[in-house]
mmCIF file of C-alpha atoms in Angstrom:
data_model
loop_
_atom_site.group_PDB
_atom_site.id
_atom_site.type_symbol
_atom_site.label_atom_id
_atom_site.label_comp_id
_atom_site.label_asym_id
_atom_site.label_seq_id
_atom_site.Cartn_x
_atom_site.Cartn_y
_atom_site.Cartn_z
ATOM 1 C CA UNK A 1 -1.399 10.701 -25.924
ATOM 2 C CA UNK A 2 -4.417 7.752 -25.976
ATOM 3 C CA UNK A 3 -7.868 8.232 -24.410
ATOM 4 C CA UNK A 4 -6.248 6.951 -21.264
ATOM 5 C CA UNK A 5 -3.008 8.353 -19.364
ATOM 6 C CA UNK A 6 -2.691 6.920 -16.371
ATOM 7 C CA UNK A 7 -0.126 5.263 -14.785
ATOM 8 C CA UNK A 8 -0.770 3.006 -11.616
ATOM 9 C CA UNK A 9 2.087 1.595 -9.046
ATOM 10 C CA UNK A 10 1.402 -0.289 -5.849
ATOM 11 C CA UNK A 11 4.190 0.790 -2.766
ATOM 12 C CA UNK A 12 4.308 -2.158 -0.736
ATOM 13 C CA UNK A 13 6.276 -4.331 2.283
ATOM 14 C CA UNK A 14 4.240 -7.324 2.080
ATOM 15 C CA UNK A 15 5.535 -9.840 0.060
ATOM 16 C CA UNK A 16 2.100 -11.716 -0.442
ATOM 17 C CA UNK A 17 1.224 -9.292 -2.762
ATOM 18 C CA UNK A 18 4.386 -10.612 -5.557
ATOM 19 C CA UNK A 19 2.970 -11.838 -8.398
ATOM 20 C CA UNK A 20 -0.626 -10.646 -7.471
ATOM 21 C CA UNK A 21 -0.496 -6.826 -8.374
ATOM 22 C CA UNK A 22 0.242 -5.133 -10.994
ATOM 23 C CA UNK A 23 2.991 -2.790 -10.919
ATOM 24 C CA UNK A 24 4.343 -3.422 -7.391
ATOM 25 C CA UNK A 25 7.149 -1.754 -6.182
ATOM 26 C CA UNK A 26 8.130 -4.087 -3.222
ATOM 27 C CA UNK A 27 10.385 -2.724 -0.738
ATOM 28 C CA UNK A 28 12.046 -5.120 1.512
ATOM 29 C CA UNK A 29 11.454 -2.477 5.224
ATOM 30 C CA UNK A 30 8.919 -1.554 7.504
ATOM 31 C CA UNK A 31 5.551 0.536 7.239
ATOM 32 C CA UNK A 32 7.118 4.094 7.887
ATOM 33 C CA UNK A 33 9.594 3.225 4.584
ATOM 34 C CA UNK A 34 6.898 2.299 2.176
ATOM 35 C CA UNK A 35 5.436 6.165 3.597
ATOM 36 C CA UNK A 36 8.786 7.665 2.826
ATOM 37 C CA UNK A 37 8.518 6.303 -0.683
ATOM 38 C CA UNK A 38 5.038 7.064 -1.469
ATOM 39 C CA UNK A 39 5.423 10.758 0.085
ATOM 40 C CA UNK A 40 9.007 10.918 -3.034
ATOM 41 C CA UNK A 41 6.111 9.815 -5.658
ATOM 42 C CA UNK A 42 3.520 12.400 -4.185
ATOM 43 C CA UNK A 43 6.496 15.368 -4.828
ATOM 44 C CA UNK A 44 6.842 13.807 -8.589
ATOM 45 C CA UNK A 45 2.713 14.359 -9.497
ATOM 46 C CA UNK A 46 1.219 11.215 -8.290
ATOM 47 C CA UNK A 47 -1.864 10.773 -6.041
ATOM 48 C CA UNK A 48 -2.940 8.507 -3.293
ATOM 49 C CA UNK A 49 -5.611 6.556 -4.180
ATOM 50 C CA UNK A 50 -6.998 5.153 -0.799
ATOM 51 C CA UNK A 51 -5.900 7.023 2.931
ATOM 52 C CA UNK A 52 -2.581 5.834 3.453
ATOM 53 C CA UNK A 53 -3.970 5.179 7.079
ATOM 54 C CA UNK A 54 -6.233 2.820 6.011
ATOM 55 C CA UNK A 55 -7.921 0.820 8.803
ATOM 56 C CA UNK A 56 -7.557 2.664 11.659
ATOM 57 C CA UNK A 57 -4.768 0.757 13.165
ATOM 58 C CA UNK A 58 -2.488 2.309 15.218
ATOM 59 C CA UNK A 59 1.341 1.781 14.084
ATOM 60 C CA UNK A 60 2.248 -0.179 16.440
ATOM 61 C CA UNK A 61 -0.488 -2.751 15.812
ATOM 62 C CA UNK A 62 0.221 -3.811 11.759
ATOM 63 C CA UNK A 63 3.392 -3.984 10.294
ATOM 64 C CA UNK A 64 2.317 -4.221 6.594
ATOM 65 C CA UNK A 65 1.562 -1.227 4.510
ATOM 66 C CA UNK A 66 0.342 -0.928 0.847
ATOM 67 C CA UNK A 67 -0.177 2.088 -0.631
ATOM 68 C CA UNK A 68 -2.121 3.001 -4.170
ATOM 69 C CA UNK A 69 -0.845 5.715 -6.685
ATOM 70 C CA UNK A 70 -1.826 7.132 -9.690
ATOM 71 C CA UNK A 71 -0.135 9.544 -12.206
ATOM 72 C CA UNK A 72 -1.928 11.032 -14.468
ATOM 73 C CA UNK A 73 0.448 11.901 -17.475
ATOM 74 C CA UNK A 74 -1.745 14.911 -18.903
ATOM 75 C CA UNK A 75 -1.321 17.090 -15.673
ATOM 76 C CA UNK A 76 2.985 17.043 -15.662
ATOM 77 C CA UNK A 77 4.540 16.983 -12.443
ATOM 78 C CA UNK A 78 1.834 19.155 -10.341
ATOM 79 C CA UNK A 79 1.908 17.807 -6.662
ATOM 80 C CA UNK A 80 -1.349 16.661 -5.327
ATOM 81 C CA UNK A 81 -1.530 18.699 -2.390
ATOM 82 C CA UNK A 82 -4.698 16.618 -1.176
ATOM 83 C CA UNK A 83 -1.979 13.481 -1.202
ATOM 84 C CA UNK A 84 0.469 15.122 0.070
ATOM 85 C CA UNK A 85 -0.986 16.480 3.273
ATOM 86 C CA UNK A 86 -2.670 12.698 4.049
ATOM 87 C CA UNK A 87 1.156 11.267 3.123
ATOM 88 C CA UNK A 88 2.387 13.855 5.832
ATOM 89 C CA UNK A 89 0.120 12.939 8.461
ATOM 90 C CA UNK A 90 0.312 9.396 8.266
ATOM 91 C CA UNK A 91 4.372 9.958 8.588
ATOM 92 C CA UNK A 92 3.697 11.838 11.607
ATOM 93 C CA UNK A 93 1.830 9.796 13.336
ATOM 94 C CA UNK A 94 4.396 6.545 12.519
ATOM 95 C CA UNK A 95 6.807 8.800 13.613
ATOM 96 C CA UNK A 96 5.399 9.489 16.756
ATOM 97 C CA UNK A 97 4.718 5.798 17.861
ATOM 98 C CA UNK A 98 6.943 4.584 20.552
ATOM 99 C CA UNK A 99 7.411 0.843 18.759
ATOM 100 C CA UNK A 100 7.077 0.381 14.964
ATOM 101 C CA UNK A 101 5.818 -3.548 14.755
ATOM 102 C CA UNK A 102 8.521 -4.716 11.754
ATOM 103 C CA UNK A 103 7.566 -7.540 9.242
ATOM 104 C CA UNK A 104 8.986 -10.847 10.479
ATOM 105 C CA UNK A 105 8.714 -9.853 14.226
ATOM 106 C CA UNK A 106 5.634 -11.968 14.841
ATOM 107 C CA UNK A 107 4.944 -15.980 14.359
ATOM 108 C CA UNK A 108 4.918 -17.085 10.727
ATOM 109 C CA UNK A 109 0.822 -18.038 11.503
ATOM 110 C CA UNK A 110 0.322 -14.529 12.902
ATOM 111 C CA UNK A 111 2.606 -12.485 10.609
ATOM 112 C CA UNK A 112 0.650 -13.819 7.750
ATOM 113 C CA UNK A 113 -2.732 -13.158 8.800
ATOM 114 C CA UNK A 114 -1.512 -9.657 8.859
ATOM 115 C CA UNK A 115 -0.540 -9.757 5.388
ATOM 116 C CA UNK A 116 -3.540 -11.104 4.377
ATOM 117 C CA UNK A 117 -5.351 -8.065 6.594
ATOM 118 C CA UNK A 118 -2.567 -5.464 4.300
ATOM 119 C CA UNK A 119 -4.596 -7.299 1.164
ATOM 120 C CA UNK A 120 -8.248 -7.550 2.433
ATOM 121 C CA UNK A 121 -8.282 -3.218 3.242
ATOM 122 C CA UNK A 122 -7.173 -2.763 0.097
ATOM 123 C CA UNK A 123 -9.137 -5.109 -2.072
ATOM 124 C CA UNK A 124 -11.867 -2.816 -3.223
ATOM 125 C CA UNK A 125 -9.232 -0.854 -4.045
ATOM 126 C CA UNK A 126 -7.379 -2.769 -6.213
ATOM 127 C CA UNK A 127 -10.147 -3.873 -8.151
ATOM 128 C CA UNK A 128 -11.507 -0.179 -8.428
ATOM 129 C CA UNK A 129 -8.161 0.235 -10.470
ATOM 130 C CA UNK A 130 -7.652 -2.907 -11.787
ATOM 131 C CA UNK A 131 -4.401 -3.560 -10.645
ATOM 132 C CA UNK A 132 -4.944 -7.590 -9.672
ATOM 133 C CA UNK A 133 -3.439 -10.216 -11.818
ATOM 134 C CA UNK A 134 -5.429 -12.184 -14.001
ATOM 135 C CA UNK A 135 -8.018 -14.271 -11.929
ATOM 136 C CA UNK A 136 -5.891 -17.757 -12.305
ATOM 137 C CA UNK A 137 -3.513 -15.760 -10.080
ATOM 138 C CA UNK A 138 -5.054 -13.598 -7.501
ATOM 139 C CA UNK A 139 -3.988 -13.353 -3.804
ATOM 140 C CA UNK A 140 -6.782 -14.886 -1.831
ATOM 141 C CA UNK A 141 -5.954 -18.626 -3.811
ATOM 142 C CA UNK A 142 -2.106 -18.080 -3.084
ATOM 143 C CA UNK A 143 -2.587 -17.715 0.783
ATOM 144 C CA UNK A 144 -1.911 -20.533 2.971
ATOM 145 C CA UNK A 145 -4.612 -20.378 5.167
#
């Protein structure tokens, strides 16, 4: 194996991030799915790489989700427990909301200024990891604002 073994993928429901990350795995659903499909990476040895409940909103109040993961191919299969247990929580408490906001449900104007909010919490992020496009094609320029 080379110097580096890392694989990166980006779990997401927003579709402003097509064409502007690296390795997305888009998934046409709401927030709680893309946490379903992150928690089935965490069991096959890859790791969270920002709190899957990033900014603080409650579920009800953003119906985009993005998460980060990394597998590191000289460690196998082992299960990050650390990734796990914040995967677990952040299913509980979507779980536990009485109203899951779904993509779509809002105004086109609205709905996308959550999108762009999914992108902006996760922009140091992405850059940590280098998962943006080249800079010709990077999310901020492709946003109607």
């Amino acid at each position: 194996m080379g110097l580096f073994s890392y694989s990166y993928v980006c779990i997401s429901n927003n579709p402003n991030l097509k064409g502007h990350v690296q390795s997305l795995d888009y998934l046409d659903g709401g927030a709680l799915d893309i946490l379903y499909a992150g928690r089935d990476l965490i069991h096959l040895g890859w790791e969270l790489l920002a709190n899957p409940l990033y900014g603080n909103f409650k579920p009800n109040q953003q119906p985009y989700r993005s998460l980060i993961l990394k597998k590191d191919c000289s460690k196998g299969g082992a299960i990050d427990l650390q990734s796990l247990d914040l995967i677990e929580n952040a299913i509980r408490v979507f779980e536990s909301s009485p109203k899951l906001m779904r993509p779509g449900e809002l105004a086109e104007r609205i709905d996308n200024d959550f999108r762009y909010l999914d992108f902006i919490l996760l922009e140091e992020t992405f850059h940590q990891y280098s998962v943006l496009t080249p800079p010709e094609r990077r999310y901020p320029e492709a946003v109607n604002r």
